């Protein structure tokens, strides 16, 4: 019998992006449970556009249940075996726990929690999934960005990178920066943000929300295949916050709702922490709108004894993420990089390296630059692997979820 999706109160466009394509072994019939309002209407519009597009249309069949107590009705009906959560972040963990208790698998958008006081609930949810043999997975799309995958590979090649530098508060071993934009296009449609998106008590500040991707990438890159113990391995030292000022006119443009005054939207954060003694500094930023030809930004520097491995995304790179290897001065790094690139041809055919003066740039063929929206299908397919065999999910994933959410929530609280 094929698996079947249940969409719980789809308040974020990520719920629709999971359905941008069809999946083998997944029923086209999808049950949607939500209160009547603009959130569910936006979701239905996006699914309709996917179904009616001329190029490779989807064929989802939606059973829509509108109710003020949609979660309770869903738990009574249980019309499928996978619940998708992508919406309001405060209280999301309660829905996840209730679904797992009802024997349902969970695929949930980040973040699962936005307060460290909910860490016990997160631990309970992961333990409950283990006991019941259920798949419970959060949607870490950025692991599938090709430059992040390659950064991980080169950081963990001792001949190229050497040992990860511990660094200091002023010169960290890892520094990463993420920039998102309030006004944007998604699947070719101007994004309408719900008013509650701007309520940090509901949605969380930047580090607690989109910042979870960056925290995840740091530990996934620096310590691959290893569990992180958040109680022992992490010390959150400092956090900062500051607002994005949104005018009345901008607020109306993105929400469709009026407002009497400008909004100080506290969505920007910086955090400094140590991960197994490595100093890490992250900046999570929101701007109003990207410059023409640009989009969301992710840049990261990992400092090694032999070289730095850097993702840059500036005007020089035409606002596209590019990977650079910057030797620290020793010999043999260029030879090691060329050897590694040759060895990676079976996974990334056409990968190349060019000498860019003080750095080497890794040339990534366009075929591997699939874009952010396509990463949702890649995550979903990985989830289906775990669904078929829940015991195959590595134990480190659960430990590292706890580590990730400890940094993201404590960093906000310190700010």
Protein backbone atom coordinates (compact mmCIF):
# COMPACT_ATOMS: atom_id res chain seq x y z
CA UNK A 1 0.00 0.00 0.00
CA UNK A 2 1.52 3.38 -0.98
CA UNK A 3 2.34 5.98 1.63
CA UNK A 4 0.02 8.96 1.89
CA UNK A 5 0.68 12.53 2.99
CA UNK A 6 -1.23 14.53 5.55
CA UNK A 7 -0.54 18.27 5.40
CA UNK A 8 -1.09 19.91 8.79
CA UNK A 9 -1.97 23.63 8.69
CA UNK A 10 0.37 24.62 5.81
CA UNK A 11 1.33 28.12 6.91
CA UNK A 12 4.70 28.18 5.11
CA UNK A 13 5.31 27.84 1.36
CA UNK A 14 7.75 24.99 2.07
CA UNK A 15 4.73 22.69 2.50
CA UNK A 16 3.87 23.22 -1.16
CA UNK A 17 7.47 22.93 -2.36
CA UNK A 18 7.58 19.35 -1.05
CA UNK A 19 4.88 18.62 -3.65
CA UNK A 20 6.54 20.32 -6.59
CA UNK A 21 7.03 16.84 -8.06
CA UNK A 22 5.48 13.39 -7.70
CA UNK A 23 7.22 10.53 -5.87
CA UNK A 24 7.22 6.79 -6.60
CA UNK A 25 5.43 4.85 -3.89
CA UNK A 26 3.53 7.90 -2.66
CA UNK A 27 -0.20 8.18 -3.26
CA UNK A 28 -1.31 11.25 -5.25
CA UNK A 29 -4.16 11.65 -2.74
CA UNK A 30 -3.25 14.09 -0.01
CA UNK A 31 -5.32 15.08 3.02
CA UNK A 32 -5.06 18.69 4.17
CA UNK A 33 -6.18 19.80 7.64
CA UNK A 34 -6.24 23.51 8.42
CA UNK A 35 -8.39 26.38 9.63
CA UNK A 36 -9.92 28.42 6.83
CA UNK A 37 -7.72 31.38 6.08
CA UNK A 38 -5.10 32.87 3.74
CA UNK A 39 -2.43 30.31 4.70
CA UNK A 40 -4.30 27.28 3.39
CA UNK A 41 -5.61 29.22 0.39
CA UNK A 42 -2.05 30.12 -0.61
CA UNK A 43 -1.05 26.45 -0.29
CA UNK A 44 -3.99 25.33 -2.46
CA UNK A 45 -3.13 27.94 -5.10
CA UNK A 46 0.46 26.69 -5.33
CA UNK A 47 -0.60 23.04 -5.66
CA UNK A 48 -3.09 24.05 -8.36
CA UNK A 49 -0.29 25.80 -10.27
CA UNK A 50 1.90 22.69 -10.02
CA UNK A 51 -0.97 20.52 -11.31
CA UNK A 52 -1.77 22.85 -14.22
CA UNK A 53 1.73 23.74 -15.45
CA UNK A 54 2.57 22.67 -18.99
CA UNK A 55 5.99 21.22 -18.20
CA UNK A 56 5.83 17.97 -16.22
CA UNK A 57 2.61 18.77 -14.30
CA UNK A 58 1.89 17.08 -11.00
CA UNK A 59 -1.41 15.28 -10.37
CA UNK A 60 -2.13 15.72 -6.68
CA UNK A 61 -5.66 15.01 -5.48
CA UNK A 62 -6.46 16.99 -2.36
CA UNK A 63 -8.97 16.13 0.34
CA UNK A 64 -9.32 19.40 2.23
CA UNK A 65 -10.69 19.50 5.77
CA UNK A 66 -11.26 23.01 7.13
CA UNK A 67 -11.75 23.25 10.87
CA UNK A 68 -10.79 25.51 13.75
CA UNK A 69 -9.61 22.35 15.53
CA UNK A 70 -7.88 20.87 12.50
CA UNK A 71 -5.18 19.04 14.44
CA UNK A 72 -7.67 17.17 16.60
CA UNK A 73 -9.71 16.19 13.54
CA UNK A 74 -6.57 14.96 11.75
CA UNK A 75 -5.59 12.79 14.71
CA UNK A 76 -9.10 11.29 14.76
CA UNK A 77 -9.17 10.61 11.01
CA UNK A 78 -5.53 9.60 10.39
CA UNK A 79 -6.07 9.29 6.60
CA UNK A 80 -2.38 8.75 5.81
CA UNK A 81 0.87 7.72 7.43
CA UNK A 82 3.11 10.81 7.00
CA UNK A 83 2.34 14.18 8.57
CA UNK A 84 4.02 17.26 7.07
CA UNK A 85 4.44 20.33 9.27
CA UNK A 86 5.45 23.67 7.73
CA UNK A 87 3.92 26.69 9.40
CA UNK A 88 3.84 28.43 12.74
CA UNK A 89 6.90 27.46 14.69
CA UNK A 90 5.78 27.98 18.28
CA UNK A 91 3.83 24.88 19.26
CA UNK A 92 5.02 22.87 16.26
CA UNK A 93 6.75 20.40 18.56
CA UNK A 94 3.40 19.67 20.27
CA UNK A 95 1.87 18.66 16.94
CA UNK A 96 4.92 16.53 16.16
CA UNK A 97 4.65 14.76 19.52
CA UNK A 98 0.92 14.15 19.11
CA UNK A 99 1.42 12.74 15.61
CA UNK A 100 4.18 10.38 16.70
CA UNK A 101 2.07 9.25 19.67
CA UNK A 102 -0.69 8.43 17.17
CA UNK A 103 1.71 6.23 15.19
CA UNK A 104 2.28 8.67 12.33
CA UNK A 105 5.62 9.41 10.67
CA UNK A 106 6.71 13.06 10.62
CA UNK A 107 8.47 15.18 8.01
CA UNK A 108 8.68 18.66 9.51
CA UNK A 109 10.14 21.91 8.28
CA UNK A 110 12.62 23.74 10.44
CA UNK A 111 12.56 24.79 13.18
CA UNK A 112 11.02 22.16 15.43
CA UNK A 113 11.53 24.42 18.45
CA UNK A 114 12.34 28.11 18.95
CA UNK A 115 12.93 28.06 22.73
CA UNK A 116 15.45 26.07 24.74
CA UNK A 117 12.66 25.34 27.25
CA UNK A 118 11.26 22.97 24.61
CA UNK A 119 14.46 20.89 24.42
CA UNK A 120 12.89 18.16 26.63
CA UNK A 121 9.97 17.90 24.18
CA UNK A 122 12.39 17.55 21.29
CA UNK A 123 14.24 14.78 23.12
CA UNK A 124 10.91 13.11 23.89
CA UNK A 125 9.84 13.26 20.23
CA UNK A 126 13.06 11.68 18.97
CA UNK A 127 12.92 8.97 21.64
CA UNK A 128 9.25 8.29 20.85
CA UNK A 129 10.03 7.86 17.15
CA UNK A 130 12.75 5.36 18.08
CA UNK A 131 10.48 3.35 20.37
CA UNK A 132 7.67 3.19 17.82
CA UNK A 133 9.88 2.52 14.81
CA UNK A 134 8.72 5.72 13.09
CA UNK A 135 10.60 8.10 10.81
CA UNK A 136 10.87 11.64 12.17
CA UNK A 137 13.01 14.00 10.11
CA UNK A 138 13.55 17.72 9.75
CA UNK A 139 13.97 19.32 6.36
CA UNK A 140 17.63 20.33 6.05
CA UNK A 141 17.66 21.34 2.40
CA UNK A 142 21.01 23.14 2.50
CA UNK A 143 22.93 19.88 2.86
CA UNK A 144 22.04 19.27 -0.79
CA UNK A 145 23.54 22.49 -2.16
CA UNK A 146 26.48 21.26 -4.24
CA UNK A 147 28.99 23.82 -2.94
CA UNK A 148 28.15 22.83 0.65
CA UNK A 149 28.59 19.16 -0.24
CA UNK A 150 31.96 19.91 -1.81
CA UNK A 151 33.07 22.12 1.07
CA UNK A 152 32.46 19.17 3.38
CA UNK A 153 34.55 16.91 1.14
CA UNK A 154 37.55 19.27 0.96
CA UNK A 155 37.46 20.19 4.67
CA UNK A 156 37.77 16.51 5.47
CA UNK A 157 40.73 15.83 3.19
CA UNK A 158 43.81 16.03 5.43
CA UNK A 159 46.18 16.57 2.49
CA UNK A 160 44.25 19.66 1.40
CA UNK A 161 42.86 21.13 4.60
CA UNK A 162 44.94 19.76 7.45
CA UNK A 163 43.42 20.12 10.90
CA UNK A 164 40.54 22.51 11.61
CA UNK A 165 41.94 25.53 13.44
CA UNK A 166 40.45 26.29 16.86
CA UNK A 167 40.71 30.02 16.27
CA UNK A 168 39.60 32.60 18.80
CA UNK A 169 36.75 34.96 19.53
CA UNK A 170 38.26 37.57 17.20
CA UNK A 171 39.44 35.09 14.53
CA UNK A 172 37.18 32.02 14.65
CA UNK A 173 37.95 28.66 13.12
CA UNK A 174 34.58 28.78 11.35
CA UNK A 175 32.71 31.87 10.21
CA UNK A 176 29.46 31.71 8.23
CA UNK A 177 26.95 34.27 7.03
CA UNK A 178 23.41 33.73 5.76
CA UNK A 179 21.20 36.40 4.20
CA UNK A 180 17.50 35.93 3.41
CA UNK A 181 14.98 38.36 1.96
CA UNK A 182 11.44 39.19 3.04
CA UNK A 183 10.16 40.03 -0.44
CA UNK A 184 10.89 37.34 -3.06
CA UNK A 185 9.51 35.04 -5.74
CA UNK A 186 8.81 31.36 -4.97
CA UNK A 187 8.09 28.96 -7.86
CA UNK A 188 7.63 32.06 -10.01
CA UNK A 189 4.93 33.55 -7.75
CA UNK A 190 5.40 36.67 -5.55
CA UNK A 191 5.54 35.50 -1.97
CA UNK A 192 2.77 36.71 0.34
CA UNK A 193 3.91 36.52 3.97
CA UNK A 194 1.28 35.93 6.66
CA UNK A 195 1.10 38.64 9.31
CA UNK A 196 2.15 36.16 11.99
CA UNK A 197 5.45 35.65 10.13
CA UNK A 198 6.52 38.98 11.65
CA UNK A 199 5.63 37.93 15.21
CA UNK A 200 8.89 36.59 16.63
CA UNK A 201 6.95 34.90 19.44
CA UNK A 202 5.24 32.77 16.77
CA UNK A 203 7.93 32.44 14.13
CA UNK A 204 11.14 32.96 16.04
CA UNK A 205 14.11 35.24 15.37
CA UNK A 206 16.45 34.62 12.45
CA UNK A 207 18.88 32.31 14.24
CA UNK A 208 16.06 30.17 15.66
CA UNK A 209 14.50 29.78 12.20
CA UNK A 210 16.66 29.92 9.05
CA UNK A 211 19.77 29.91 11.22
CA UNK A 212 19.20 26.24 11.99
CA UNK A 213 20.45 25.47 8.47
CA UNK A 214 23.74 27.23 9.15
CA UNK A 215 24.27 25.60 12.55
CA UNK A 216 23.54 22.24 10.92
CA UNK A 217 26.02 22.83 8.09
CA UNK A 218 28.82 23.74 10.51
CA UNK A 219 28.63 20.52 12.53
CA UNK A 220 27.79 18.40 9.44
CA UNK A 221 30.91 19.75 7.70
CA UNK A 222 33.35 19.89 10.60
CA UNK A 223 32.50 16.54 12.19
CA UNK A 224 30.85 14.32 9.55
CA UNK A 225 29.40 10.98 10.60
CA UNK A 226 29.95 11.93 14.26
CA UNK A 227 27.37 12.55 16.99
CA UNK A 228 27.61 15.88 18.79
CA UNK A 229 26.75 15.94 22.50
CA UNK A 230 25.26 19.37 23.10
CA UNK A 231 25.82 19.13 26.85
CA UNK A 232 29.53 18.37 26.55
CA UNK A 233 30.69 19.55 23.11
CA UNK A 234 29.06 22.99 22.84
CA UNK A 235 29.44 26.23 24.76
CA UNK A 236 27.25 29.11 23.57
CA UNK A 237 29.19 32.22 24.56
CA UNK A 238 27.49 35.29 23.14
CA UNK A 239 24.52 36.39 21.06
CA UNK A 240 23.41 39.68 19.47
CA UNK A 241 20.18 40.83 17.84
CA UNK A 242 19.03 43.85 15.85
CA UNK A 243 15.95 44.69 13.80
CA UNK A 244 15.13 45.05 10.13
CA UNK A 245 13.06 48.23 9.83
CA UNK A 246 10.00 47.56 7.64
CA UNK A 247 7.95 50.56 6.52
CA UNK A 248 4.14 50.63 6.54
CA UNK A 249 4.18 50.46 2.75
CA UNK A 250 6.53 47.46 2.67
CA UNK A 251 4.46 45.64 5.28
CA UNK A 252 1.30 46.16 3.24
CA UNK A 253 3.05 45.01 0.04
CA UNK A 254 4.20 41.68 1.48
CA UNK A 255 1.20 40.86 3.72
CA UNK A 256 -1.76 42.62 2.08
CA UNK A 257 -2.57 44.04 5.51
CA UNK A 258 -2.38 47.60 6.80
CA UNK A 259 -0.30 48.88 9.69
CA UNK A 260 -0.23 52.19 11.57
CA UNK A 261 3.54 52.47 11.96
CA UNK A 262 6.84 51.01 10.82
CA UNK A 263 7.84 47.62 12.22
CA UNK A 264 11.06 46.88 14.08
CA UNK A 265 11.33 43.25 12.98
CA UNK A 266 13.86 41.49 15.22
CA UNK A 267 15.04 38.92 12.73
CA UNK A 268 18.81 39.51 12.70
CA UNK A 269 21.17 37.59 14.97
CA UNK A 270 24.83 36.85 15.51
CA UNK A 271 26.11 34.07 17.73
CA UNK A 272 29.54 33.00 19.00
CA UNK A 273 29.99 29.49 20.36
CA UNK A 274 32.57 26.75 20.59
CA UNK A 275 32.07 23.30 19.06
CA UNK A 276 34.54 20.81 20.52
CA UNK A 277 36.83 23.74 21.23
CA UNK A 278 36.48 25.29 17.75
CA UNK A 279 35.36 28.93 17.83
CA UNK A 280 32.36 29.44 15.54
CA UNK A 281 30.76 32.75 14.60
CA UNK A 282 27.53 32.97 12.62
CA UNK A 283 25.56 35.91 11.25
CA UNK A 284 21.92 35.33 10.29
CA UNK A 285 20.49 38.31 8.43
CA UNK A 286 17.23 39.36 6.79
CA UNK A 287 17.09 42.15 4.22
CA UNK A 288 13.99 43.51 2.57
CA UNK A 289 14.72 42.48 -1.03
CA UNK A 290 17.70 41.20 -3.01
CA UNK A 291 19.42 43.32 -5.61
CA UNK A 292 18.57 42.61 -9.23
CA UNK A 293 20.09 39.31 -10.30
CA UNK A 294 20.86 38.28 -6.72
CA UNK A 295 19.06 36.15 -4.15
CA UNK A 296 19.57 34.59 -0.76
CA UNK A 297 23.22 34.29 0.28
CA UNK A 298 25.29 31.68 2.11
CA UNK A 299 29.01 32.23 2.68
CA UNK A 300 31.26 30.15 4.94
CA UNK A 301 34.96 29.96 5.80
CA UNK A 302 36.53 26.90 7.44
CA UNK A 303 40.14 27.59 8.50
CA UNK A 304 42.56 24.69 8.25
CA UNK A 305 46.25 24.30 9.02
CA UNK A 306 47.04 23.81 5.32
CA UNK A 307 44.30 25.86 3.67
CA UNK A 308 40.99 27.62 4.10
CA UNK A 309 37.96 26.18 2.31
CA UNK A 310 35.54 29.00 1.49
CA UNK A 311 32.13 29.45 -0.08
CA UNK A 312 31.86 32.96 -1.52
CA UNK A 313 28.81 34.56 -3.08
CA UNK A 314 29.54 38.13 -4.07
CA UNK A 315 29.26 40.20 -7.24
CA UNK A 316 32.58 38.65 -8.31
CA UNK A 317 30.82 35.26 -8.37
CA UNK A 318 27.73 36.80 -10.07
CA UNK A 319 25.86 36.19 -6.80
CA UNK A 320 26.23 32.42 -7.27
CA UNK A 321 27.92 30.35 -4.52
CA UNK A 322 31.42 29.29 -5.55
CA UNK A 323 33.97 27.18 -3.67
CA UNK A 324 37.57 28.30 -3.18
CA UNK A 325 40.63 26.63 -1.66
CA UNK A 326 43.03 29.21 -0.20
CA UNK A 327 46.43 27.65 0.70
CA UNK A 328 47.99 28.76 3.97
CA UNK A 329 51.45 28.88 2.41
CA UNK A 330 52.67 25.29 2.47
CA UNK A 331 53.50 23.26 -0.62
CA UNK A 332 51.51 20.46 -2.16
CA UNK A 333 47.98 21.81 -1.72
CA UNK A 334 47.41 22.44 -5.44
CA UNK A 335 48.61 18.92 -6.29
CA UNK A 336 46.33 17.47 -3.59
CA UNK A 337 43.34 19.47 -4.87
CA UNK A 338 43.89 18.28 -8.45
CA UNK A 339 44.16 14.70 -7.22
CA UNK A 340 40.94 15.07 -5.23
CA UNK A 341 39.05 16.63 -8.13
CA UNK A 342 40.10 13.73 -10.36
CA UNK A 343 38.86 11.25 -7.75
CA UNK A 344 35.48 13.04 -7.55
CA UNK A 345 34.69 12.67 -11.27
CA UNK A 346 32.53 9.59 -10.68
CA UNK A 347 30.23 11.62 -8.40
CA UNK A 348 30.49 15.03 -10.06
CA UNK A 349 31.57 14.51 -13.71
CA UNK A 350 33.13 17.63 -15.15
CA UNK A 351 34.28 19.05 -11.82
CA UNK A 352 37.44 21.09 -12.35
CA UNK A 353 39.91 23.37 -10.59
CA UNK A 354 41.32 26.67 -11.86
CA UNK A 355 44.10 28.75 -10.37
CA UNK A 356 42.60 32.10 -9.31
CA UNK A 357 45.80 33.71 -8.03
CA UNK A 358 45.98 33.38 -4.27
CA UNK A 359 43.16 30.81 -4.35
CA UNK A 360 41.94 27.88 -6.36
CA UNK A 361 38.33 27.90 -7.56
CA UNK A 362 36.43 24.64 -7.89
CA UNK A 363 34.44 24.78 -11.12
CA UNK A 364 31.05 23.11 -10.70
CA UNK A 365 29.15 22.05 -13.85
CA UNK A 366 25.74 23.71 -14.14
CA UNK A 367 23.97 20.35 -14.15
CA UNK A 368 24.67 20.07 -10.41
CA UNK A 369 23.29 23.52 -9.59
CA UNK A 370 19.68 22.45 -9.23
CA UNK A 371 18.54 25.33 -6.99
CA UNK A 372 16.97 25.66 -3.57
CA UNK A 373 13.46 24.56 -4.56
CA UNK A 374 14.74 21.27 -5.99
CA UNK A 375 16.44 20.45 -2.68
CA UNK A 376 13.03 19.78 -1.12
CA UNK A 377 12.54 16.73 -3.33
CA UNK A 378 16.05 15.52 -2.45
CA UNK A 379 15.30 15.76 1.28
CA UNK A 380 11.95 14.05 0.79
CA UNK A 381 13.53 11.14 -1.06
CA UNK A 382 16.03 10.70 1.78
CA UNK A 383 13.12 10.70 4.22
CA UNK A 384 11.45 7.92 2.19
CA UNK A 385 14.61 5.84 2.61
CA UNK A 386 14.27 6.19 6.37
CA UNK A 387 10.52 5.56 6.16
CA UNK A 388 11.14 2.24 4.45
CA UNK A 389 13.69 1.30 7.10
CA UNK A 390 13.42 3.56 10.19
CA UNK A 391 16.33 1.79 11.85
CA UNK A 392 18.59 2.94 9.02
CA UNK A 393 18.55 6.56 10.22
CA UNK A 394 21.96 7.08 11.85
CA UNK A 395 21.81 7.70 15.57
CA UNK A 396 23.99 10.76 15.11
CA UNK A 397 21.11 12.49 13.31
CA UNK A 398 19.12 12.57 16.54
CA UNK A 399 22.05 13.72 18.66
CA UNK A 400 22.91 16.38 16.13
CA UNK A 401 19.34 17.68 15.98
CA UNK A 402 19.57 18.33 19.70
CA UNK A 403 22.94 20.03 19.24
CA UNK A 404 21.63 22.21 16.42
CA UNK A 405 18.57 23.37 18.31
CA UNK A 406 20.57 24.02 21.47
CA UNK A 407 22.79 26.49 19.61
CA UNK A 408 19.92 28.16 17.74
CA UNK A 409 17.70 28.64 20.79
CA UNK A 410 20.40 29.56 23.33
CA UNK A 411 22.00 31.96 20.88
CA UNK A 412 18.72 33.87 20.56
CA UNK A 413 18.17 33.87 24.30
CA UNK A 414 21.66 35.26 24.95
CA UNK A 415 20.99 38.00 22.41
